[in-house]
mmCIF file of C-alpha atoms in Angstrom:
data_model
loop_
_atom_site.group_PDB
_atom_site.id
_atom_site.type_symbol
_atom_site.label_atom_id
_atom_site.label_comp_id
_atom_site.label_asym_id
_atom_site.label_seq_id
_atom_site.Cartn_x
_atom_site.Cartn_y
_atom_site.Cartn_z
ATOM 1 C CA MET Q 3 -12.054 -173.340 6.684
ATOM 2 C CA SER Q 4 -13.834 -172.677 3.397
ATOM 3 C CA HIS Q 5 -13.354 -174.802 0.306
ATOM 4 C CA ASN Q 6 -14.228 -174.166 -3.236
ATOM 5 C CA PRO Q 7 -15.872 -177.396 -4.618
ATOM 6 C CA LEU Q 8 -16.078 -175.917 -8.089
ATOM 7 C CA THR Q 9 -12.348 -175.896 -8.374
ATOM 8 C CA GLY Q 10 -12.045 -179.596 -7.697
ATOM 9 C CA ALA Q 11 -15.065 -180.353 -9.826
ATOM 10 C CA LEU Q 12 -13.711 -178.671 -12.793
ATOM 11 C CA ALA Q 13 -10.260 -180.330 -12.305
ATOM 12 C CA LEU Q 14 -12.022 -183.692 -12.225
ATOM 13 C CA LEU Q 15 -13.980 -183.185 -15.247
ATOM 14 C CA LYS Q 16 -10.724 -182.656 -17.276
ATOM 15 C CA GLN Q 17 -9.535 -186.004 -16.124
ATOM 16 C CA VAL Q 18 -12.311 -188.006 -17.718
ATOM 17 C CA ASN Q 19 -12.139 -189.651 -21.054
ATOM 18 C CA PRO Q 20 -14.529 -187.902 -23.592
ATOM 19 C CA GLY Q 21 -15.737 -191.361 -24.541
ATOM 20 C CA ALA Q 22 -17.233 -191.637 -21.048
ATOM 21 C CA TYR Q 23 -19.464 -188.731 -21.585
ATOM 22 C CA LEU Q 24 -20.866 -190.242 -24.723
ATOM 23 C CA ASN Q 25 -21.478 -193.432 -22.836
ATOM 24 C CA ALA Q 26 -23.016 -191.483 -20.002
ATOM 25 C CA PHE Q 27 -25.527 -189.929 -22.367
ATOM 26 C CA LEU Q 28 -26.435 -193.296 -23.927
ATOM 27 C CA ALA Q 29 -26.818 -194.902 -20.524
ATOM 28 C CA TYR Q 30 -29.063 -192.121 -19.278
ATOM 29 C CA ALA Q 31 -31.275 -192.238 -22.399
ATOM 30 C CA SER Q 32 -31.455 -196.056 -22.188
ATOM 31 C CA GLY Q 33 -32.502 -195.918 -18.511
ATOM 32 C CA ARG Q 34 -35.137 -193.304 -19.201
ATOM 33 C CA LEU Q 35 -36.571 -195.279 -22.171
ATOM 34 C CA ARG Q 36 -36.177 -198.614 -20.231
ATOM 35 C CA VAL Q 37 -34.152 -200.156 -23.067
ATOM 36 C CA THR Q 38 -33.624 -203.842 -22.172
ATOM 37 C CA LYS Q 39 -30.577 -204.396 -24.269
ATOM 38 C CA PRO Q 40 -28.661 -201.123 -24.177
ATOM 39 C CA ARG Q 41 -25.784 -200.220 -26.411
ATOM 40 C CA SER Q 42 -24.126 -198.452 -23.554
ATOM 41 C CA LEU Q 43 -21.873 -199.918 -20.858
ATOM 42 C CA PRO Q 44 -21.733 -199.125 -17.127
ATOM 43 C CA LEU Q 45 -20.799 -195.525 -16.494
ATOM 44 C CA LYS Q 46 -20.116 -196.242 -12.706
ATOM 45 C CA LEU Q 47 -18.115 -199.255 -11.697
ATOM 46 C CA ASP Q 48 -17.469 -200.756 -8.278
ATOM 47 C CA ILE Q 49 -14.451 -202.929 -8.440
ATOM 48 C CA ILE Q 50 -13.747 -205.012 -5.187
ATOM 49 C CA LEU Q 51 -10.042 -205.447 -4.979
ATOM 50 C CA THR Q 52 -10.081 -207.099 -1.607
ATOM 51 C CA LYS Q 53 -12.539 -208.232 1.042
ATOM 52 C CA ALA Q 54 -9.901 -208.233 3.766
ATOM 53 C CA CYS Q 55 -10.264 -205.593 6.344
ATOM 54 C CA ASN Q 56 -8.069 -204.448 9.256
ATOM 55 C CA LEU Q 57 -11.209 -203.469 11.333
ATOM 56 C CA ARG Q 58 -14.303 -205.182 12.692
ATOM 57 C CA CYS Q 59 -17.107 -202.567 12.426
ATOM 58 C CA THR Q 60 -20.202 -203.391 14.315
ATOM 59 C CA PHE Q 61 -22.734 -202.901 11.467
ATOM 60 C CA CYS Q 62 -20.621 -204.546 8.611
ATOM 61 C CA ILE Q 63 -21.406 -207.653 6.779
ATOM 62 C CA SER Q 64 -18.175 -209.646 7.065
ATOM 63 C CA TYR Q 65 -16.967 -211.815 4.216
ATOM 64 C CA GLY Q 66 -15.361 -214.785 5.935
ATOM 65 C CA SER Q 67 -11.776 -215.950 4.936
ATOM 66 C CA LEU Q 68 -9.113 -213.382 4.093
ATOM 67 C CA THR Q 69 -7.322 -215.652 1.757
ATOM 68 C CA GLY Q 70 -7.737 -217.004 -1.831
ATOM 69 C CA GLU Q 71 -10.730 -215.523 -3.673
ATOM 70 C CA ARG Q 72 -10.950 -212.597 -1.281
ATOM 71 C CA TRP Q 73 -8.320 -210.850 -3.295
ATOM 72 C CA MET Q 74 -8.759 -209.887 -6.957
ATOM 73 C CA ASP Q 75 -6.050 -211.348 -9.263
ATOM 74 C CA PHE Q 76 -4.366 -208.270 -10.930
ATOM 75 C CA GLY Q 77 -4.572 -209.913 -14.343
ATOM 76 C CA LEU Q 78 -8.376 -209.904 -13.954
ATOM 77 C CA TYR Q 79 -8.248 -206.251 -12.964
ATOM 78 C CA GLU Q 80 -6.228 -205.393 -16.017
ATOM 79 C CA ARG Q 81 -8.756 -207.187 -18.289
ATOM 80 C CA ILE Q 82 -11.642 -205.259 -16.661
ATOM 81 C CA ALA Q 83 -9.793 -202.007 -17.083
ATOM 82 C CA ARG Q 84 -9.128 -202.514 -20.729
ATOM 83 C CA ARG Q 85 -12.719 -203.408 -21.479
ATOM 84 C CA LEU Q 86 -14.709 -201.070 -19.265
ATOM 85 C CA PHE Q 87 -12.606 -198.151 -18.066
ATOM 86 C CA PRO Q 88 -12.540 -196.243 -21.415
ATOM 87 C CA THR Q 89 -16.315 -195.760 -21.254
ATOM 88 C CA ALA Q 90 -16.745 -195.528 -17.547
ATOM 89 C CA PHE Q 91 -17.066 -192.136 -15.923
ATOM 90 C CA SER Q 92 -15.901 -193.368 -12.467
ATOM 91 C CA VAL Q 93 -14.571 -196.467 -10.687
ATOM 92 C CA LEU Q 94 -15.046 -197.011 -6.955
ATOM 93 C CA PHE Q 95 -12.752 -199.118 -4.782
ATOM 94 C CA CYS Q 96 -14.696 -200.254 -1.697
ATOM 95 C CA SER Q 97 -17.406 -202.628 -0.879
ATOM 96 C CA GLY Q 98 -16.440 -205.049 1.915
ATOM 97 C CA GLY Q 99 -12.715 -204.599 2.368
ATOM 98 C CA GLU Q 100 -9.996 -202.018 3.033
ATOM 99 C CA PRO Q 101 -8.524 -200.985 -0.402
ATOM 100 C CA LEU Q 102 -5.143 -199.979 1.251
ATOM 101 C CA LEU Q 103 -4.507 -203.608 2.129
ATOM 102 C CA TYR Q 104 -4.432 -204.340 -1.582
ATOM 103 C CA PRO Q 105 -0.689 -204.874 -2.441
ATOM 104 C CA ARG Q 106 -0.954 -203.427 -5.944
ATOM 105 C CA LEU Q 107 -3.297 -200.552 -5.232
ATOM 106 C CA ARG Q 108 -0.946 -197.955 -6.670
ATOM 107 C CA GLU Q 109 -0.708 -199.876 -9.929
ATOM 108 C CA ALA Q 110 -4.482 -200.219 -9.948
ATOM 109 C CA LEU Q 111 -5.042 -196.453 -9.640
ATOM 110 C CA LYS Q 112 -2.335 -195.604 -12.223
ATOM 111 C CA LEU Q 113 -4.044 -197.982 -14.704
ATOM 112 C CA ALA Q 114 -7.309 -196.140 -14.166
ATOM 113 C CA GLN Q 115 -5.415 -192.941 -14.771
ATOM 114 C CA THR Q 116 -4.127 -194.046 -18.073
ATOM 115 C CA HIS Q 117 -7.668 -194.751 -19.194
ATOM 116 C CA ARG Q 118 -8.808 -191.271 -17.798
ATOM 117 C CA THR Q 119 -11.278 -192.735 -15.470
ATOM 118 C CA ALA Q 120 -12.182 -190.865 -12.305
ATOM 119 C CA THR Q 121 -11.327 -192.848 -9.210
ATOM 120 C CA ILE Q 122 -12.939 -192.945 -5.782
ATOM 121 C CA MET Q 123 -11.790 -194.938 -2.818
ATOM 122 C CA VAL Q 124 -13.555 -195.598 0.556
ATOM 123 C CA SER Q 125 -11.082 -196.259 3.330
ATOM 124 C CA ASN Q 126 -11.164 -196.424 7.217
ATOM 125 C CA GLY Q 127 -8.106 -194.210 7.110
ATOM 126 C CA MET Q 128 -5.963 -196.326 9.552
ATOM 127 C CA LEU Q 129 -3.468 -197.458 6.839
ATOM 128 C CA LEU Q 130 -3.140 -193.930 5.312
ATOM 129 C CA ASP Q 131 0.435 -193.715 6.629
ATOM 130 C CA ARG Q 132 2.936 -191.056 5.478
ATOM 131 C CA GLU Q 133 4.414 -193.105 2.661
ATOM 132 C CA THR Q 134 0.896 -193.790 1.162
ATOM 133 C CA ALA Q 135 0.018 -190.155 1.461
ATOM 134 C CA ARG Q 136 3.286 -189.080 -0.369
ATOM 135 C CA TRP Q 137 2.563 -191.414 -3.357
ATOM 136 C CA LEU Q 138 -1.086 -190.477 -3.402
ATOM 137 C CA VAL Q 139 -0.195 -186.740 -3.704
ATOM 138 C CA ALA Q 140 2.600 -187.380 -6.105
ATOM 139 C CA ASP Q 141 0.630 -189.574 -8.534
ATOM 140 C CA GLN Q 142 -2.581 -187.645 -8.552
ATOM 141 C CA SER Q 143 -4.299 -190.968 -9.579
ATOM 142 C CA LEU Q 144 -6.889 -190.961 -6.800
ATOM 143 C CA HIS Q 145 -9.444 -188.149 -7.267
ATOM 144 C CA ASP Q 146 -11.840 -188.650 -4.286
ATOM 145 C CA LEU Q 147 -10.895 -190.309 -1.000
ATOM 146 C CA ARG Q 148 -13.781 -190.949 1.423
ATOM 147 C CA ILE Q 149 -12.955 -191.756 4.874
ATOM 148 C CA SER Q 150 -15.378 -193.810 6.929
ATOM 149 C CA PHE Q 151 -15.646 -192.059 10.335
ATOM 150 C CA ASP Q 152 -18.811 -192.491 12.346
ATOM 151 C CA GLY Q 153 -18.351 -190.461 15.474
ATOM 152 C CA ALA Q 154 -17.102 -187.037 16.683
ATOM 153 C CA SER Q 155 -15.691 -188.579 19.835
ATOM 154 C CA LYS Q 156 -12.991 -191.092 20.316
ATOM 155 C CA GLU Q 157 -15.180 -193.273 22.432
ATOM 156 C CA THR Q 158 -17.968 -193.477 19.772
ATOM 157 C CA LEU Q 159 -15.790 -193.986 16.736
ATOM 158 C CA GLU Q 160 -13.735 -196.748 18.356
ATOM 159 C CA ARG Q 161 -16.858 -198.473 19.759
ATOM 160 C CA ILE Q 162 -18.394 -198.732 16.317
ATOM 161 C CA ARG Q 163 -15.223 -199.254 14.271
ATOM 162 C CA ARG Q 164 -13.472 -201.857 16.301
ATOM 163 C CA GLY Q 165 -9.701 -201.808 15.893
ATOM 164 C CA ALA Q 166 -9.692 -198.050 14.760
ATOM 165 C CA ARG Q 167 -7.684 -195.446 16.534
ATOM 166 C CA TYR Q 168 -9.155 -191.902 16.517
ATOM 167 C CA GLU Q 169 -6.036 -189.945 16.810
ATOM 168 C CA THR Q 170 -4.271 -192.055 14.104
ATOM 169 C CA ILE Q 171 -6.964 -191.372 11.461
ATOM 170 C CA LEU Q 172 -7.080 -187.603 12.159
ATOM 171 C CA GLU Q 173 -3.286 -187.414 12.047
ATOM 172 C CA ASN Q 174 -3.219 -189.255 8.759
ATOM 173 C CA LEU Q 175 -5.777 -186.909 7.276
ATOM 174 C CA ALA Q 176 -3.947 -183.768 8.542
ATOM 175 C CA TYR Q 177 -0.656 -185.003 7.008
ATOM 176 C CA LEU Q 178 -2.243 -185.731 3.705
ATOM 177 C CA THR Q 179 -3.839 -182.326 3.580
ATOM 178 C CA HIS Q 180 -0.555 -180.686 4.493
ATOM 179 C CA LEU Q 181 1.173 -182.382 1.584
ATOM 180 C CA LYS Q 182 -1.451 -181.254 -0.946
ATOM 181 C CA ARG Q 183 -1.267 -177.683 0.138
ATOM 182 C CA ARG Q 184 2.498 -177.593 0.223
ATOM 183 C CA GLN Q 185 2.800 -179.088 -3.282
ATOM 184 C CA GLY Q 186 -0.267 -177.162 -4.643
ATOM 185 C CA ARG Q 187 -2.115 -180.356 -5.605
ATOM 186 C CA VAL Q 188 -5.914 -180.793 -5.941
ATOM 187 C CA PHE Q 189 -6.208 -184.550 -5.586
ATOM 188 C CA PRO Q 190 -7.263 -186.606 -3.766
ATOM 189 C CA ARG Q 191 -10.204 -184.534 -2.528
ATOM 190 C CA LEU Q 192 -11.061 -185.551 1.029
ATOM 191 C CA SER Q 193 -14.528 -186.283 2.196
ATOM 192 C CA LEU Q 194 -16.001 -188.124 5.264
ATOM 193 C CA ARG Q 195 -18.618 -190.847 5.107
ATOM 194 C CA TYR Q 196 -20.746 -191.117 8.334
ATOM 195 C CA VAL Q 197 -23.120 -194.033 8.801
ATOM 196 C CA VAL Q 198 -25.702 -192.466 11.119
ATOM 197 C CA MET Q 199 -27.773 -194.514 13.600
ATOM 198 C CA LYS Q 200 -29.245 -193.896 17.013
ATOM 199 C CA SER Q 201 -26.132 -194.292 19.043
ATOM 200 C CA ASN Q 202 -24.003 -191.816 16.986
ATOM 201 C CA ALA Q 203 -26.653 -189.448 15.630
ATOM 202 C CA PRO Q 204 -26.226 -186.803 18.392
ATOM 203 C CA GLU Q 205 -22.572 -186.494 17.316
ATOM 204 C CA LEU Q 206 -23.135 -185.769 13.717
ATOM 205 C CA PRO Q 207 -23.359 -181.937 14.128
ATOM 206 C CA GLU Q 208 -19.955 -182.072 16.000
ATOM 207 C CA ILE Q 209 -18.232 -183.838 13.211
ATOM 208 C CA PHE Q 210 -17.573 -180.614 11.264
ATOM 209 C CA ARG Q 211 -15.650 -179.102 14.077
ATOM 210 C CA VAL Q 212 -13.452 -182.167 14.303
ATOM 211 C CA VAL Q 213 -12.514 -182.589 10.664
ATOM 212 C CA ALA Q 214 -12.467 -179.070 9.340
ATOM 213 C CA PRO Q 215 -8.807 -178.666 10.488
ATOM 214 C CA GLN Q 216 -7.976 -181.867 8.532
ATOM 215 C CA GLY Q 217 -9.010 -180.468 5.136
ATOM 216 C CA VAL Q 218 -12.230 -182.404 4.796
ATOM 217 C CA GLU Q 219 -14.334 -180.778 1.993
ATOM 218 C CA ARG Q 220 -17.515 -182.819 2.159
ATOM 219 C CA VAL Q 221 -19.498 -185.022 4.681
ATOM 220 C CA GLU Q 222 -21.893 -187.560 3.432
ATOM 221 C CA ALA Q 223 -24.221 -189.057 6.019
ATOM 222 C CA VAL Q 224 -25.893 -192.384 5.083
ATOM 223 C CA SER Q 225 -28.669 -194.135 7.057
ATOM 224 C CA LEU Q 226 -27.784 -197.381 8.729
ATOM 225 C CA ILE Q 227 -29.417 -200.356 6.889
ATOM 226 C CA VAL Q 228 -29.565 -203.065 9.538
ATOM 227 C CA ALA Q 229 -28.096 -206.472 8.410
ATOM 228 C CA ASN Q 230 -27.919 -209.858 10.192
ATOM 229 C CA ASP Q 231 -27.808 -209.775 13.943
ATOM 230 C CA LEU Q 232 -27.368 -205.991 14.511
ATOM 231 C CA ASP Q 233 -30.062 -204.452 16.796
ATOM 232 C CA PHE Q 234 -32.859 -202.866 14.605
ATOM 233 C CA GLN Q 235 -33.270 -200.215 17.267
ATOM 234 C CA GLU Q 236 -30.096 -198.644 15.990
ATOM 235 C CA SER Q 237 -31.948 -197.664 12.779
ATOM 236 C CA LEU Q 238 -33.153 -194.102 12.532
ATOM 237 C CA PHE Q 239 -36.430 -195.544 11.166
ATOM 238 C CA ASN Q 240 -37.422 -195.971 14.896
ATOM 239 C CA HIS Q 241 -36.245 -192.462 15.854
ATOM 240 C CA ARG Q 242 -37.614 -190.001 13.342
ATOM 241 C CA GLN Q 243 -37.795 -187.054 15.632
ATOM 242 C CA LEU Q 244 -34.085 -187.511 16.600
ATOM 243 C CA ALA Q 245 -33.218 -187.743 12.968
ATOM 244 C CA ALA Q 246 -35.073 -184.513 12.084
ATOM 245 C CA GLU Q 247 -33.245 -182.531 14.934
ATOM 246 C CA VAL Q 248 -29.827 -183.846 14.184
ATOM 247 C CA PHE Q 249 -30.063 -183.260 10.475
ATOM 248 C CA ALA Q 250 -31.192 -179.618 11.133
ATOM 249 C CA GLN Q 251 -28.286 -179.098 13.417
ATOM 250 C CA ALA Q 252 -25.936 -180.646 11.014
ATOM 251 C CA ARG Q 253 -27.025 -178.263 8.158
ATOM 252 C CA CYS Q 254 -26.238 -175.293 10.400
ATOM 253 C CA GLN Q 255 -22.739 -176.598 11.454
ATOM 254 C CA ALA Q 256 -21.872 -177.421 7.888
ATOM 255 C CA ARG Q 257 -22.588 -173.912 6.753
ATOM 256 C CA GLN Q 258 -20.573 -172.481 9.696
ATOM 257 C CA TYR Q 259 -17.523 -174.538 8.710
ATOM 258 C CA GLY Q 260 -17.807 -174.228 4.991
ATOM 259 C CA ILE Q 261 -18.053 -178.003 4.435
ATOM 260 C CA ALA Q 262 -20.501 -179.462 1.903
ATOM 261 C CA LEU Q 263 -23.074 -181.792 3.422
ATOM 262 C CA LYS Q 264 -25.199 -184.639 1.917
ATOM 263 C CA LEU Q 265 -27.854 -185.992 4.096
ATOM 264 C CA PRO Q 266 -30.141 -189.070 3.477
ATOM 265 C CA PRO Q 267 -33.852 -188.627 3.277
ATOM 266 C CA LEU Q 268 -35.580 -188.511 6.591
ATOM 267 C CA PRO Q 269 -36.782 -191.994 7.633
ATOM 268 C CA GLY Q 270 -40.580 -192.369 7.296
ATOM 269 C CA SER Q 271 -40.829 -190.024 4.375
ATOM 270 C CA ASP Q 272 -41.586 -190.701 0.699
ATOM 271 C CA ALA Q 273 -38.356 -188.854 -0.168
ATOM 272 C CA GLY Q 274 -35.837 -190.869 -2.062
ATOM 273 C CA ARG Q 275 -38.385 -192.675 -4.237
ATOM 274 C CA ARG Q 276 -37.438 -192.654 -7.907
ATOM 275 C CA ARG Q 277 -37.232 -194.879 -11.023
ATOM 276 C CA CYS Q 278 -34.159 -197.035 -10.697
ATOM 277 C CA ARG Q 279 -31.243 -196.400 -13.052
ATOM 278 C CA GLN Q 280 -28.811 -198.815 -11.562
ATOM 279 C CA LEU Q 281 -29.481 -201.501 -14.222
ATOM 280 C CA TRP Q 282 -28.280 -199.156 -16.951
ATOM 281 C CA GLU Q 283 -25.612 -197.156 -15.146
ATOM 282 C CA PHE Q 284 -23.914 -199.268 -12.536
ATOM 283 C CA CYS Q 285 -22.115 -202.569 -12.115
ATOM 284 C CA GLN Q 286 -20.155 -204.217 -9.370
ATOM 285 C CA ILE Q 287 -17.380 -206.796 -9.963
ATOM 286 C CA ASP Q 288 -16.352 -208.777 -7.137
ATOM 287 C CA THR Q 289 -12.960 -210.231 -6.296
ATOM 288 C CA ASP Q 290 -13.607 -213.505 -8.231
ATOM 289 C CA GLY Q 291 -14.854 -211.541 -11.307
ATOM 290 C CA SER Q 292 -18.541 -212.174 -10.434
ATOM 291 C CA ILE Q 293 -20.997 -209.543 -11.659
ATOM 292 C CA ARG Q 294 -23.744 -207.891 -9.490
ATOM 293 C CA ILE Q 295 -26.387 -205.363 -10.333
ATOM 294 C CA CYS Q 296 -26.431 -203.255 -7.157
ATOM 295 C CA TYR Q 297 -25.415 -203.356 -3.497
ATOM 296 C CA PRO Q 298 -28.504 -205.187 -2.244
ATOM 297 C CA SER Q 299 -27.870 -207.881 -4.751
ATOM 298 C CA TRP Q 300 -24.672 -208.949 -2.876
ATOM 299 C CA ARG Q 301 -25.958 -212.503 -2.536
ATOM 300 C CA GLN Q 302 -26.926 -212.913 -6.290
ATOM 301 C CA ARG Q 303 -24.371 -213.117 -8.976
ATOM 302 C CA LEU Q 304 -25.352 -212.932 -12.663
ATOM 303 C CA GLY Q 305 -22.275 -214.347 -14.174
ATOM 304 C CA PHE Q 306 -18.432 -213.787 -14.461
ATOM 305 C CA PHE Q 307 -16.442 -211.072 -16.238
ATOM 306 C CA ASP Q 308 -14.212 -213.611 -17.991
ATOM 307 C CA ASP Q 309 -17.369 -215.391 -19.473
ATOM 308 C CA GLY Q 310 -17.737 -212.192 -21.553
ATOM 309 C CA PHE Q 311 -19.000 -209.013 -19.905
ATOM 310 C CA GLU Q 312 -21.323 -208.133 -22.748
ATOM 311 C CA ARG Q 313 -22.864 -211.595 -22.706
ATOM 312 C CA VAL Q 314 -23.805 -210.860 -19.170
ATOM 313 C CA TRP Q 315 -24.680 -207.115 -19.375
ATOM 314 C CA ARG Q 316 -26.943 -207.615 -22.358
ATOM 315 C CA GLY Q 317 -27.823 -211.224 -21.660
ATOM 316 C CA LEU Q 318 -31.181 -212.921 -20.725
ATOM 317 C CA HIS Q 319 -31.009 -212.219 -16.970
ATOM 318 C CA TYR Q 320 -30.195 -208.569 -17.313
ATOM 319 C CA GLN Q 321 -32.903 -208.141 -19.860
ATOM 320 C CA ARG Q 322 -35.461 -209.654 -17.525
ATOM 321 C CA LEU Q 323 -34.302 -207.413 -14.726
ATOM 322 C CA ARG Q 324 -34.755 -204.376 -16.771
ATOM 323 C CA GLN Q 325 -38.061 -205.505 -18.182
ATOM 324 C CA THR Q 326 -39.565 -206.135 -14.626
ATOM 325 C CA VAL Q 327 -37.841 -203.664 -12.422
ATOM 326 C CA ASP Q 328 -40.978 -201.233 -12.373
ATOM 327 C CA SER Q 329 -43.479 -204.091 -12.025
ATOM 328 C CA SER Q 330 -45.024 -205.678 -8.903
ATOM 329 C CA ILE Q 331 -43.258 -209.030 -9.668
ATOM 330 C CA PRO Q 332 -39.636 -207.995 -10.375
ATOM 331 C CA TYR Q 333 -37.131 -210.607 -11.530
ATOM 332 C CA PHE Q 334 -34.904 -209.603 -8.540
ATOM 333 C CA PRO Q 335 -37.330 -209.808 -5.755
ATOM 334 C CA TYR Q 336 -35.729 -207.330 -3.480
ATOM 335 C CA CYS Q 337 -36.622 -204.462 -5.972
ATOM 336 C CA ARG Q 338 -40.138 -204.672 -4.239
ATOM 337 C CA HIS Q 339 -38.518 -203.633 -0.867
ATOM 338 C CA CYS Q 340 -35.775 -201.272 -2.114
ATOM 339 C CA TYR Q 341 -36.000 -197.592 -0.953
ATOM 340 C CA VAL Q 342 -35.655 -196.481 -4.502
ATOM 341 C CA HIS Q 343 -39.090 -197.762 -5.102
ATOM 342 C CA GLN Q 344 -40.555 -197.481 -1.489
ATOM 343 C CA GLY Q 345 -38.868 -194.211 -0.354
ATOM 344 C CA PHE Q 346 -37.787 -194.283 3.221
ATOM 345 C CA ASN Q 347 -41.119 -194.925 4.711
ATOM 346 C CA GLN Q 348 -41.182 -198.704 4.850
ATOM 347 C CA LYS Q 349 -39.569 -200.847 7.554
ATOM 348 C CA SER Q 350 -38.322 -203.221 4.901
ATOM 349 C CA SER Q 351 -36.126 -200.507 3.410
ATOM 350 C CA HIS Q 352 -34.148 -200.300 6.636
ATOM 351 C CA HIS Q 353 -33.923 -203.971 7.752
ATOM 352 C CA GLN Q 354 -32.408 -206.592 5.536
ATOM 353 C CA GLU Q 355 -33.260 -209.480 7.826
ATOM 354 C CA LEU Q 356 -36.985 -209.089 7.197
ATOM 355 C CA GLN Q 357 -36.861 -210.624 3.748
ATOM 356 C CA PRO Q 358 -33.674 -212.741 3.323
ATOM 357 C CA GLU Q 359 -35.259 -214.773 0.565
ATOM 358 C CA ALA Q 360 -35.707 -211.593 -1.564
ATOM 359 C CA TYR Q 361 -31.921 -211.187 -2.144
ATOM 360 C CA THR Q 362 -31.816 -214.136 -4.599
ATOM 361 C CA ILE Q 363 -33.375 -214.847 -7.918
ATOM 362 C CA PRO Q 364 -35.254 -218.175 -8.097
ATOM 363 C CA GLY Q 365 -33.653 -220.504 -10.521
ATOM 364 C CA LEU Q 366 -30.137 -219.020 -10.174
ATOM 365 C CA GLU Q 367 -29.085 -220.991 -7.154
ATOM 366 C CA ASP Q 368 -25.841 -221.873 -8.628
ATOM 367 C CA LEU Q 369 -24.925 -218.283 -8.767
ATOM 368 C CA GLN Q 370 -25.865 -217.409 -5.228
ATOM 369 C CA VAL Q 371 -23.631 -216.979 -2.075
ATOM 370 C CA PRO Q 372 -24.707 -217.971 1.431
ATOM 371 C CA PHE Q 373 -26.483 -215.609 3.835
ATOM 372 C CA ASN Q 374 -24.212 -216.174 6.828
ATOM 373 C CA GLU Q 375 -24.473 -214.855 10.265
ATOM 374 C CA ARG Q 376 -22.327 -211.725 10.773
ATOM 375 C CA ARG Q 377 -20.938 -212.801 14.168
ATOM 376 C CA GLN Q 378 -19.852 -216.223 12.865
ATOM 377 C CA GLU Q 379 -18.332 -214.706 9.731
ATOM 378 C CA ASN Q 380 -16.303 -212.174 11.815
ATOM 379 C CA LEU Q 381 -15.137 -214.887 14.174
ATOM 380 C CA ASP Q 382 -14.052 -217.143 11.227
ATOM 381 C CA ALA Q 383 -12.398 -214.185 9.501
ATOM 382 C CA TRP Q 384 -10.336 -213.199 12.438
ATOM 383 C CA ARG Q 385 -9.242 -216.679 13.182
ATOM 384 C CA SER Q 386 -8.064 -216.932 9.648
ATOM 385 C CA ARG Q 387 -6.238 -213.691 10.032
ATOM 386 C CA GLU Q 388 -4.503 -214.776 13.182
ATOM 387 C CA ARG Q 389 -3.308 -217.918 11.383
ATOM 388 C CA LEU Q 390 -1.821 -215.779 8.651
ATOM 389 C CA HIS Q 391 0.112 -213.659 11.096
#
């Protein structure tokens, strides 16, 4: 089935507040000029509504307890929205939990809609039931729904995403697409996110045949970055010929089915190396209101939203980060290892466990979170979940 991505893209552009375009220009210019105290605000936000999840994926970093601070207070979310959404181009709901578990998700999306901020949500698709599909299509408040789906076969998907049901997810996607077509709606646009590793790479070319009938418009493959106790042999860094062959096959299948495809750079290549713009364009806000600069900085907080966002965004720590990001001694040590600087040709860009000390900023110990073992965190989290139910 062929899709016209231009139609969806144009429809999305009309949803965004004009103020966000001005902010995007300022952010881009500030990043290019390496301004340490920019006038702009983040144009891309990642708001973590919950760290609770209904699955136990083999490669995920778990987050422990499913109670208390693992859920964002809706009042905090409203304050974030009032301050940052009018100038943000997009807001992503993901990073560690399943957004469809958040009890006020519909309200959260509608609030973003009132500020004319584009919305993106990553979900495992298990909770995308018919009632949810109906309000998503009716509200048109979610613009991009990205389903995490890491195998063309039932066996592979359910092995990687423990607790998932292959048929359930596909049925949920088919019903959502059916509703959109019946009602003539554009949103949410449907895409797939495929974390590619050695054990599921051979199935990537087959994924287009599986999801084309469900109305998927785009597939994004991302390379596995190994964390904690996961076997490093799963990384495509160790299987470069396999990656090259699979990516070539995937391109052919994507063209055949009329589905857009985004592939990561081949491991071992210099591709992907560029000047970092995250410090000028992106910000993540965790369930407790803590602020982080990028995804690898998940251990290092820089402050809290309710302490004054601008005080953090334009404060001393962010200024030092921007001043040193291109240097050999960056304020955030992990910048030395990040694939943005290294490309995909360094082992350290694929294996987080090699430099655990690089994920924190010396002197900011009071704003750091522990580097826990994934197995133990998963065990603790699911014991907590069992007590809740």
